[in-house]
Coordinates of C-alpha atoms and ligand atoms in Angstrom, one line a residue:
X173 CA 0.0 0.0 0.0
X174 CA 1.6 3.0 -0.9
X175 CA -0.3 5.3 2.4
X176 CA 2.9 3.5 4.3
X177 CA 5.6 5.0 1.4
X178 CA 7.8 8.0 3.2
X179 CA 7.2 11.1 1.0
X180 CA 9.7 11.1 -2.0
X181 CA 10.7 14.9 -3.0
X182 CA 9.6 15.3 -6.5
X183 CA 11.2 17.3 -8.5
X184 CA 8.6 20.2 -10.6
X185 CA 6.3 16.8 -11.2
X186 CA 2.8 16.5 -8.9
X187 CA 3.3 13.9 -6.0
X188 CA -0.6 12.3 -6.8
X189 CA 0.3 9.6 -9.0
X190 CA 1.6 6.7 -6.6
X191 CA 3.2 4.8 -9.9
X192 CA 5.7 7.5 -10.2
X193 CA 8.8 6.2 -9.4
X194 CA 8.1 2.9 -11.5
X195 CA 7.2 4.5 -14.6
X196 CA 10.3 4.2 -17.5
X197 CA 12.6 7.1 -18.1
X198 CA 10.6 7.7 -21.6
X199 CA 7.4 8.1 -19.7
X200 CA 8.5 11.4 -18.8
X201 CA 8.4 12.7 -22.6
X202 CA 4.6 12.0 -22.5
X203 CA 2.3 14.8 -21.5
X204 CA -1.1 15.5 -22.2
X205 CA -1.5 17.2 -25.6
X206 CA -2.6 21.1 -25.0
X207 CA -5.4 19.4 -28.1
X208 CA -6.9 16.7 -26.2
X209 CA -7.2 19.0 -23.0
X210 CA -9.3 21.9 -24.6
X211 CA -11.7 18.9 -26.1
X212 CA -13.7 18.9 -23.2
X213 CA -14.6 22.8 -23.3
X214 CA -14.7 22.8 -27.1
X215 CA -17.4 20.7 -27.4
X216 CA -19.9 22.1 -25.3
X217 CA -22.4 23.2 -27.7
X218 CA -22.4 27.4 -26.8
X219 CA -18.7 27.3 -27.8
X220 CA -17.5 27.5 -31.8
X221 CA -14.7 25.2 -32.1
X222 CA -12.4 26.0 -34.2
X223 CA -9.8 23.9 -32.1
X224 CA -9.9 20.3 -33.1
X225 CA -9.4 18.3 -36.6
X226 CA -12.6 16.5 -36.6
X227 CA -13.2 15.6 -40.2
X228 CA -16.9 16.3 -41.2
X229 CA -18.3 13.3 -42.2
X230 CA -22.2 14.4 -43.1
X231 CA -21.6 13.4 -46.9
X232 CA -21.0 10.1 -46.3
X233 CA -23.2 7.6 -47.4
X234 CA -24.6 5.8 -44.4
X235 CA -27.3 3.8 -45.6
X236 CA -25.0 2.3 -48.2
X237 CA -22.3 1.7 -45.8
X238 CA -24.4 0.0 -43.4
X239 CA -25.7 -2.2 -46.3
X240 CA -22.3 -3.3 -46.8
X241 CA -21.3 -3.6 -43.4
X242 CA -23.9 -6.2 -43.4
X243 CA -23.2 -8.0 -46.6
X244 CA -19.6 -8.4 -45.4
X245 CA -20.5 -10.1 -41.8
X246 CA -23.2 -12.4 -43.8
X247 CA -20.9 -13.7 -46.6
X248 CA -17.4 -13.3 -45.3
X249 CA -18.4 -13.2 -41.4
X250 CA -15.9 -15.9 -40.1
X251 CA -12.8 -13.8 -41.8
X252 CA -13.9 -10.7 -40.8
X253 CA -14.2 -11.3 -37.3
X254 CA -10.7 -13.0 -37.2
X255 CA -7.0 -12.5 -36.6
X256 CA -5.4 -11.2 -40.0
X257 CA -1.6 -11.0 -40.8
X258 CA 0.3 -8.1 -39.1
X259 CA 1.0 -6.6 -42.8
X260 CA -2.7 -6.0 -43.3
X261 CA -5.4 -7.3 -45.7
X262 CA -4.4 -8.2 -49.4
X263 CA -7.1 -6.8 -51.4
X264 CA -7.1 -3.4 -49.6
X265 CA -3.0 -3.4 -49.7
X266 CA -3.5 -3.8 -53.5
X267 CA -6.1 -0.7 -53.4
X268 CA -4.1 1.4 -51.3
X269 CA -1.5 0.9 -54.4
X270 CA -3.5 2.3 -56.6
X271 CA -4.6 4.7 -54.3
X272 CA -1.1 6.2 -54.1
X273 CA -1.0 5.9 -58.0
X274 CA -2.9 8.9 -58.3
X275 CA 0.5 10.8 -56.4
X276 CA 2.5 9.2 -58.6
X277 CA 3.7 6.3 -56.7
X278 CA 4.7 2.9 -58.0
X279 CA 4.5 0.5 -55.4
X280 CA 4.3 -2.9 -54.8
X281 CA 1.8 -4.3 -52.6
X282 CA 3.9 -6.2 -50.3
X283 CA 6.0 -2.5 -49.5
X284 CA 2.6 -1.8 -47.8
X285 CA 2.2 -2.3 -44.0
X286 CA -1.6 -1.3 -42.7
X287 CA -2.0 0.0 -39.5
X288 CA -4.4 1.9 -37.1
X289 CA -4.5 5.2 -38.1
X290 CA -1.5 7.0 -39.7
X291 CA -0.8 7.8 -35.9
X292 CA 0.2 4.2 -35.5
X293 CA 2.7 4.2 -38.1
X294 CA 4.5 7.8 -36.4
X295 CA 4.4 5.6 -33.7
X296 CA 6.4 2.4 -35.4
X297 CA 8.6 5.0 -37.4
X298 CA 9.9 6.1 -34.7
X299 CA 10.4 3.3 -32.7
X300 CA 12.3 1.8 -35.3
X301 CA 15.1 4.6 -35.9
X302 CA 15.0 7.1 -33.1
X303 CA 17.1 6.4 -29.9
X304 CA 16.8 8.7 -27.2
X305 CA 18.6 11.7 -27.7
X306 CA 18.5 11.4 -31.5
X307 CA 17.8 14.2 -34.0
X308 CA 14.2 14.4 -35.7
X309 CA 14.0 17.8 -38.1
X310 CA 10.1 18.4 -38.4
X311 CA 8.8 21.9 -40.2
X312 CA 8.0 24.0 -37.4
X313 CA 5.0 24.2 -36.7
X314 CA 4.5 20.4 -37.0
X315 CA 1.7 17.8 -35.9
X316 CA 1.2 17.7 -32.7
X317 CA 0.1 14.1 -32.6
X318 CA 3.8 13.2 -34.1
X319 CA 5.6 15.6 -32.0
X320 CA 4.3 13.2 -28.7
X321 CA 5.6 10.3 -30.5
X322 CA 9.0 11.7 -31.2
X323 CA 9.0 12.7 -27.1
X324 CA 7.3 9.5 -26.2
X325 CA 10.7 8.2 -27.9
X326 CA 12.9 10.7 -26.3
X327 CA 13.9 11.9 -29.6
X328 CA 14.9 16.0 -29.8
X329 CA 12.9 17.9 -32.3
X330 CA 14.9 20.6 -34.5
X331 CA 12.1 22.9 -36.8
X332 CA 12.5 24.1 -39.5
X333 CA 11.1 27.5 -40.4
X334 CA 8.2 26.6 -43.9
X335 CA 6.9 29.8 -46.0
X336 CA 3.9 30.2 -48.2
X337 CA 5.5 27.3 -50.6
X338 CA 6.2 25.1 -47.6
X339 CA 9.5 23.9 -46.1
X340 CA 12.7 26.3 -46.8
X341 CA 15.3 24.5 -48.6
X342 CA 17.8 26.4 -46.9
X343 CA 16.4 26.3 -43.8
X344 CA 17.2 22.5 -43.6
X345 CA 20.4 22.1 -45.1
X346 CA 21.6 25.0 -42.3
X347 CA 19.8 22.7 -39.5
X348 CA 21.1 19.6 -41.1
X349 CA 24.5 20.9 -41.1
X350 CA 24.6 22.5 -37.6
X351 CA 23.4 18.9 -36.0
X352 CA 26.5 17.3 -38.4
X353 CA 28.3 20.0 -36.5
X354 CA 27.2 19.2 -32.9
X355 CA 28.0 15.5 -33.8
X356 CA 24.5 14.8 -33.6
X357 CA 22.6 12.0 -35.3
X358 CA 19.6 13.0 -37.1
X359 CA 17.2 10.1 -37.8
X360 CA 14.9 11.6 -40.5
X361 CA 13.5 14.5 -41.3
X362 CA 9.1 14.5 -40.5
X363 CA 7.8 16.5 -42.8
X364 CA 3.6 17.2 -44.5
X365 CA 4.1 17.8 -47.8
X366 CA 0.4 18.9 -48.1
X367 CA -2.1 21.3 -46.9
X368 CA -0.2 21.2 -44.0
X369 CA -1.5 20.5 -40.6
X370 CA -1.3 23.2 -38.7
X371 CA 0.6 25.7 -41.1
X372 CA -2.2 25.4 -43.7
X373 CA 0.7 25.5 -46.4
X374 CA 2.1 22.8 -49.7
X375 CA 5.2 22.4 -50.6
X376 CA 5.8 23.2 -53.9
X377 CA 6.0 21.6 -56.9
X378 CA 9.6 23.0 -57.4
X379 CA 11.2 22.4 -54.3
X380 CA 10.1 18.8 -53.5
X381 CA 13.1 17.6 -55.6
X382 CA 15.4 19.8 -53.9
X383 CA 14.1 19.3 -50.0
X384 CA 14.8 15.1 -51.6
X385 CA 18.3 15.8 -52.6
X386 CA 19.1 17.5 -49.6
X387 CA 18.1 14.5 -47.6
X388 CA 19.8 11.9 -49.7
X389 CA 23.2 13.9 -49.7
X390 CA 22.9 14.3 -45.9
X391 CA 22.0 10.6 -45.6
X392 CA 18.6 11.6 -43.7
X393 CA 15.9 9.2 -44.0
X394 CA 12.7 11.0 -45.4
X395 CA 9.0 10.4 -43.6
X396 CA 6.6 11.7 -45.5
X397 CA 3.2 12.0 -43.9
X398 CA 0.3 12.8 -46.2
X399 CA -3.3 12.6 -45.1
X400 CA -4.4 15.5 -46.9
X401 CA -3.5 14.8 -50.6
X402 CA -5.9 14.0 -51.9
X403 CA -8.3 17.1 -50.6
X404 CA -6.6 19.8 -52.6
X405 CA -9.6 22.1 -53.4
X406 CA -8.4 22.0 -57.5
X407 CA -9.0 18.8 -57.2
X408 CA -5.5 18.1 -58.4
X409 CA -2.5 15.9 -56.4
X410 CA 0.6 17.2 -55.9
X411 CA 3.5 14.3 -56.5
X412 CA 4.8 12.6 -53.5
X413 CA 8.4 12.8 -52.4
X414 CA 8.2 9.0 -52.4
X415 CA 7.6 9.6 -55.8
X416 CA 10.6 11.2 -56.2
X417 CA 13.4 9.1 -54.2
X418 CA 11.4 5.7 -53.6
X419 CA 14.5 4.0 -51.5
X420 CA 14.6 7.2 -49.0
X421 CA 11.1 7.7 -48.5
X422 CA 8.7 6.2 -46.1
X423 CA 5.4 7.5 -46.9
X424 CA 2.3 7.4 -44.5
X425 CA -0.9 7.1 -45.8
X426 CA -4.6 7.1 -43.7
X427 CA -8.2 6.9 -44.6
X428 CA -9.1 9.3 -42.1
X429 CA -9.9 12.3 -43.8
X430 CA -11.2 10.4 -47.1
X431 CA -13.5 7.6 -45.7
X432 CA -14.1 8.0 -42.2
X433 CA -11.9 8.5 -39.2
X434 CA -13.4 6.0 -36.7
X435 CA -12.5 2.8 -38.8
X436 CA -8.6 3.7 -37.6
X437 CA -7.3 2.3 -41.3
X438 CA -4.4 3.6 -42.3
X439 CA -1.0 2.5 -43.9
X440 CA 3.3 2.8 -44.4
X441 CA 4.5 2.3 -47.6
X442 CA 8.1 1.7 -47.0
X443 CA 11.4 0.6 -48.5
X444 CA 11.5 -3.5 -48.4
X445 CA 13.6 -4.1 -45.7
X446 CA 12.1 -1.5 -43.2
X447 CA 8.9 -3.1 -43.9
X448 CA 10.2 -6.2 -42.6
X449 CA 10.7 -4.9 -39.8
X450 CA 7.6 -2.5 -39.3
X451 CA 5.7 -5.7 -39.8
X452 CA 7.7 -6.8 -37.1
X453 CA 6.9 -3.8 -34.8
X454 CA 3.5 -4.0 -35.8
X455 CA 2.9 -7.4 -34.3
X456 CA 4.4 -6.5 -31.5
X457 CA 2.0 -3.7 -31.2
X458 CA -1.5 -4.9 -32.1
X459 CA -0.4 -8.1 -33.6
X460 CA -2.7 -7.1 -36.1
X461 CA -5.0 -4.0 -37.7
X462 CA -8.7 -5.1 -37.5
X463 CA -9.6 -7.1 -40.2
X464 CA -13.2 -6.2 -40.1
X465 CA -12.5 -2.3 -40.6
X466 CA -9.9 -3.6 -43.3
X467 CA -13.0 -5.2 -45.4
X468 CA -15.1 -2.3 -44.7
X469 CA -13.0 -0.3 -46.5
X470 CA -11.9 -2.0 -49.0
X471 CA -15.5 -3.2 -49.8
X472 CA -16.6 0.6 -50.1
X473 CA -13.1 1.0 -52.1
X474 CA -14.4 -1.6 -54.9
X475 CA -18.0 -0.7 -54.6
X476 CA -18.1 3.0 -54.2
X477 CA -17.3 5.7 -56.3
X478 CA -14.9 6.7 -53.9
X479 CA -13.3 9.6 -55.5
X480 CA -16.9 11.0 -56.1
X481 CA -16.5 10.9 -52.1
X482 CA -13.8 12.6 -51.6
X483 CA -14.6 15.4 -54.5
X484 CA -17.7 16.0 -51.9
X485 CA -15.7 16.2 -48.9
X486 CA -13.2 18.5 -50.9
X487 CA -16.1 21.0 -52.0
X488 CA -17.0 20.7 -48.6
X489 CA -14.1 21.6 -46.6
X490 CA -13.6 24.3 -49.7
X491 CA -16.7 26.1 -48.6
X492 CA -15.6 26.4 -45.4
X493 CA -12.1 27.6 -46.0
X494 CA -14.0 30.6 -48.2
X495 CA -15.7 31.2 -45.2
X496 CA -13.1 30.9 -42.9
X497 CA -11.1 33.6 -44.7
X498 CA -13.9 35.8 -45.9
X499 CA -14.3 36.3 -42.0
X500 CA -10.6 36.7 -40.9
X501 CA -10.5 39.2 -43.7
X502 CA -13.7 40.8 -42.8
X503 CA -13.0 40.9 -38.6
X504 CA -9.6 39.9 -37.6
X505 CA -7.8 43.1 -36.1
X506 CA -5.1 45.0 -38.1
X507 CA -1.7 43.6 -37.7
X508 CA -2.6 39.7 -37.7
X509 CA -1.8 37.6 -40.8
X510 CA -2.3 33.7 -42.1
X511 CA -2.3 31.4 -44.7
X512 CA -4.5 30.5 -47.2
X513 CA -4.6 26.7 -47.2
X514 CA -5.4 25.3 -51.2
X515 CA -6.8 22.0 -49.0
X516 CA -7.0 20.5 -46.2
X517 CA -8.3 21.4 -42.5
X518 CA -6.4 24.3 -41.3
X519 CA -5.1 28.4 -41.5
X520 CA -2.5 29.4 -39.3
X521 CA -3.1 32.7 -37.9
X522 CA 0.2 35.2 -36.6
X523 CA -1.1 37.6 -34.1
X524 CA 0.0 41.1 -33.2
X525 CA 2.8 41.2 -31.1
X526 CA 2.2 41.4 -27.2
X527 CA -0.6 38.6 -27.2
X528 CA 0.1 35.1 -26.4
X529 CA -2.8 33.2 -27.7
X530 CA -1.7 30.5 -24.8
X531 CA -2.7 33.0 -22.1
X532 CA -5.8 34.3 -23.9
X533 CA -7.5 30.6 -24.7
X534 CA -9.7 30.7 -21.5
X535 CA -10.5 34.4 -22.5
X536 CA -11.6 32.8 -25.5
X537 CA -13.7 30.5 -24.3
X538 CA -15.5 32.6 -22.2
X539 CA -16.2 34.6 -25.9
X540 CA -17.4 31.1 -26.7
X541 CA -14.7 30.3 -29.5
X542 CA -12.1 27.4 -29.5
X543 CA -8.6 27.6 -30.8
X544 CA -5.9 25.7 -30.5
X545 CA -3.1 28.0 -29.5
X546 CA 0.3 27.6 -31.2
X547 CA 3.0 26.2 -28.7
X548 CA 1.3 23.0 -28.4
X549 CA 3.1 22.7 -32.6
X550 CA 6.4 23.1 -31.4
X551 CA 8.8 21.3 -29.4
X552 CA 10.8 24.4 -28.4
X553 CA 8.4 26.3 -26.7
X554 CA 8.1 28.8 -29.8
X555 CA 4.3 29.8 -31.2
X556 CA 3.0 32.2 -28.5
X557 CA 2.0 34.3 -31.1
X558 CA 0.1 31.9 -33.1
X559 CA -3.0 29.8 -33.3
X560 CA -4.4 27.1 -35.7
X561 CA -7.7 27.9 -36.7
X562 CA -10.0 24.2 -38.1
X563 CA -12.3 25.0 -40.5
X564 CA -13.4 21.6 -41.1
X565 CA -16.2 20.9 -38.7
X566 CA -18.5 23.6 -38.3
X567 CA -21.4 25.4 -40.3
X568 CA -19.9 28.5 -43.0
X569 CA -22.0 30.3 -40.4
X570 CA -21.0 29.0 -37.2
X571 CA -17.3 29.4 -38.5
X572 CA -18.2 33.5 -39.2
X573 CA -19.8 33.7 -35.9
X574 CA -16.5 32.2 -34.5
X575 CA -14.5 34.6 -35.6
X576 CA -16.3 37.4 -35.0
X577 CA -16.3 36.3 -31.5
X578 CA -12.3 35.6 -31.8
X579 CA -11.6 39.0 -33.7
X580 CA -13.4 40.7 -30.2
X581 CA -11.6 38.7 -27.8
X582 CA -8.3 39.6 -29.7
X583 CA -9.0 43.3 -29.9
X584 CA -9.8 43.6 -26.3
X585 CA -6.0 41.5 -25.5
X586 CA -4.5 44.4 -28.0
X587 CA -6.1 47.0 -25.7
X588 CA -4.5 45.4 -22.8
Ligands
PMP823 N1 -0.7 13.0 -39.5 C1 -1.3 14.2 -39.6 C2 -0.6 15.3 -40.2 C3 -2.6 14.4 -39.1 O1 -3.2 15.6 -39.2 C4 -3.3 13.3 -38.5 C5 -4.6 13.4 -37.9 N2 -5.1 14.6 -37.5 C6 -2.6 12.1 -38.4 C7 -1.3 12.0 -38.9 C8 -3.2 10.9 -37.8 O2 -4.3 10.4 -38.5 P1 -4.9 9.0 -38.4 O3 -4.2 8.3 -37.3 O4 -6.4 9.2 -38.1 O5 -4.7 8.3 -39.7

């Protein structure tokens, strides 16, 4: 019984978790996402969240789906509710192929490794190449969900700065050659190719060979996280780095934003021996993805018109982007910029100097609008002064309403 336990002094940590000295050394690297803690407060329904990524999944066709769902319990029931192979169903690995074809990929099936969620496969990345203390470069802002798995794995985050055509060039070869200077060991570079979450920016067309050649000469392993791609609002895809340098590219793929979220489907498409060994990993982890949400999708893959889906979802979250800027253009004080996302979820908003939209997100709230602020994007503290704003979830007019009330709350922090 720990009542018995003398008193250890803890060091800055709380003393109300009994476990603490017999958690490992990495445990220490996981903390609550600044995210997952505004959920709560986000959701209640007064507040306009602009916080979260939720994707909005009204135009999906549930009648359809549940159809389905049924037809695949009633003829293929005894699979479905089955282990699978670690590496993932074959039919769906073959569709994800093709799926990747429309980026420009040639793949082979057997290079593809399912997993739950693309957040799963951060999760394996990284506990296949980073030791603790080793060097991940990650555009800065970066994901937060991959940020906690590079800390969960003790790894140290260098950013690099993007601009409107994504990450600098320059900007990576000086951070790549200052950790070669510091006898560091940098594992890969993390970055989003497109419609960036949070930064709301693509790399473009012209520097994606570049930002690969940069890599390659540095020998820096490339991780190339894409579940955006294919909701560009033109409608067109942008080629993938894998695309570009097939043996130095691990590419992460999900169905998250395309199909729906809740199935947890997603996928690495790696260079052959690493996916031996993220197969590996992967058993280790789940010992395998759930077959059932594997045939759901694939089912609705070889059923569906699919990419009639996701052109709805694109016109959309389009919509909503319109409106998301129309308003920050209309309300937002003088003195704050952001980006103007060509797909995807997300703007990035800079705010005057002298507000730290950290200290002002319970200010917010009480306005009734959700943000989430900018730190939580960085591993370095950095991003006081700015916020990603979500358009995907709410109504054109709940996400004018939001901010309106955002633009007020802001003003009165400039008046401060
Ligand atoms: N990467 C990025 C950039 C994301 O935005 C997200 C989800 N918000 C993920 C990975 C994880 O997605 P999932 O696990 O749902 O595939």
């Amino acid at each position: 019984m720990t009542e018995n336990r003398p008193a250890k002094p803890q060091t800055g940590r709380h003393n109300l978790d009994p476990h603490l000295d017999r958690y490992a050394a990495r445990t220490a690297g996981m903390t609550a996402s600044e995210i997952r803690a505004l959920f709560a407060v986000a959701s209640r329904p007064e507040v306009v969240s602009l916080a979260g990524g939720m994707p909005n999944l009204a135009a999906l066709p549930l009648d359809t789906l549940s159809a389905q769902v049924g037809e695949i319990i009633a003829e293929e029931g005894l699979v479905a509710l089955q282990y699978g192979s670690a590496h993932g169903v074959p039919a769906l690995r073959d569709q994800i192929c093709e799926i990747m074809a429309l980026e420009g990929i040639k793949a082979h099936p057997d290079d593809v490794v399912v997993t739950v969620g693309s957040q799963m496969g951060l999760d394996m990345v990284t506990r296949l190449f980073c030791d603790p203390g080793d060097v991940v470069i990650a555009e800065g802002p970066s994901y937060v969900g991959a940020l906690g798995s590079f800390s969960a794995y003790q790894a140290n985050v260098v950013h690099v700065a993007m601009d409107e055509h994504g990450l600098v060039p320059e900007g990576l070869r000086e951070a790549l050659r200052q950790a070669e200077k510091a006898g560091q060991r940098v594992k890969f570079l993390y970055t989003i190719p497109n419609f960036h979450n949070p930064a709301g920016v693509t790399l473009s067309v012209e520097r994606r060979p570049e930002i690969v050649e940069i890599c390659r000469e540095h020998g820096v392993l490339i991780i190339e996280d894409n579940p955006y791609g294919l909701l560009g609002f033109d409608g067109q895809a942008y080629p993938a780095l894998r695309s570009l340098d097939p043996d130095n590219v691990v590419y992460l793929g999900s169905f998250s934003k395309t199909f729906a979220s809740g199935l947890r489907v997603g996928w690495v498409l790696a260079p052959h021996a690493v996916r031996e060994k993220l197969v590996l990993a992967a058993e280790s982890a789940t010992l395998c993805p759930p077959t059932f949400n594997q045939m759901i999708v694939s089912r609705y893959l070889a059923t569906h018109d699919w990419k009639g889906q996701i052109k709805k979802f694109r016109e959309n979250y389009r919509e909503r982007r319109d409106a998301m800027l129309s308003a920050l253009q209309q309300y937002l004080p003088p003195g704050c910029s952001w980006t103007n996302p060509d797909g995807g979820f997300y703007v990035w908003v800079t705010v005057p100097e002298g507000v730290d939209t950290k200290a002002m997100l319970p200010r917010a709230v009480t306005a009734r609008v959700a943000y989430a602020s900018g730190t939580g994007f960085y591993a370095d503290g950095f991003g006081s002064r700015q916020m990603r704003l979500s358009y995907c979830y709410p109504t054109p007019e709940r996400i004018r309403e939001g901010v309106r009330r955002l633009a007020a709350v802001l003003e009165s922090e400039m008046d401060l």
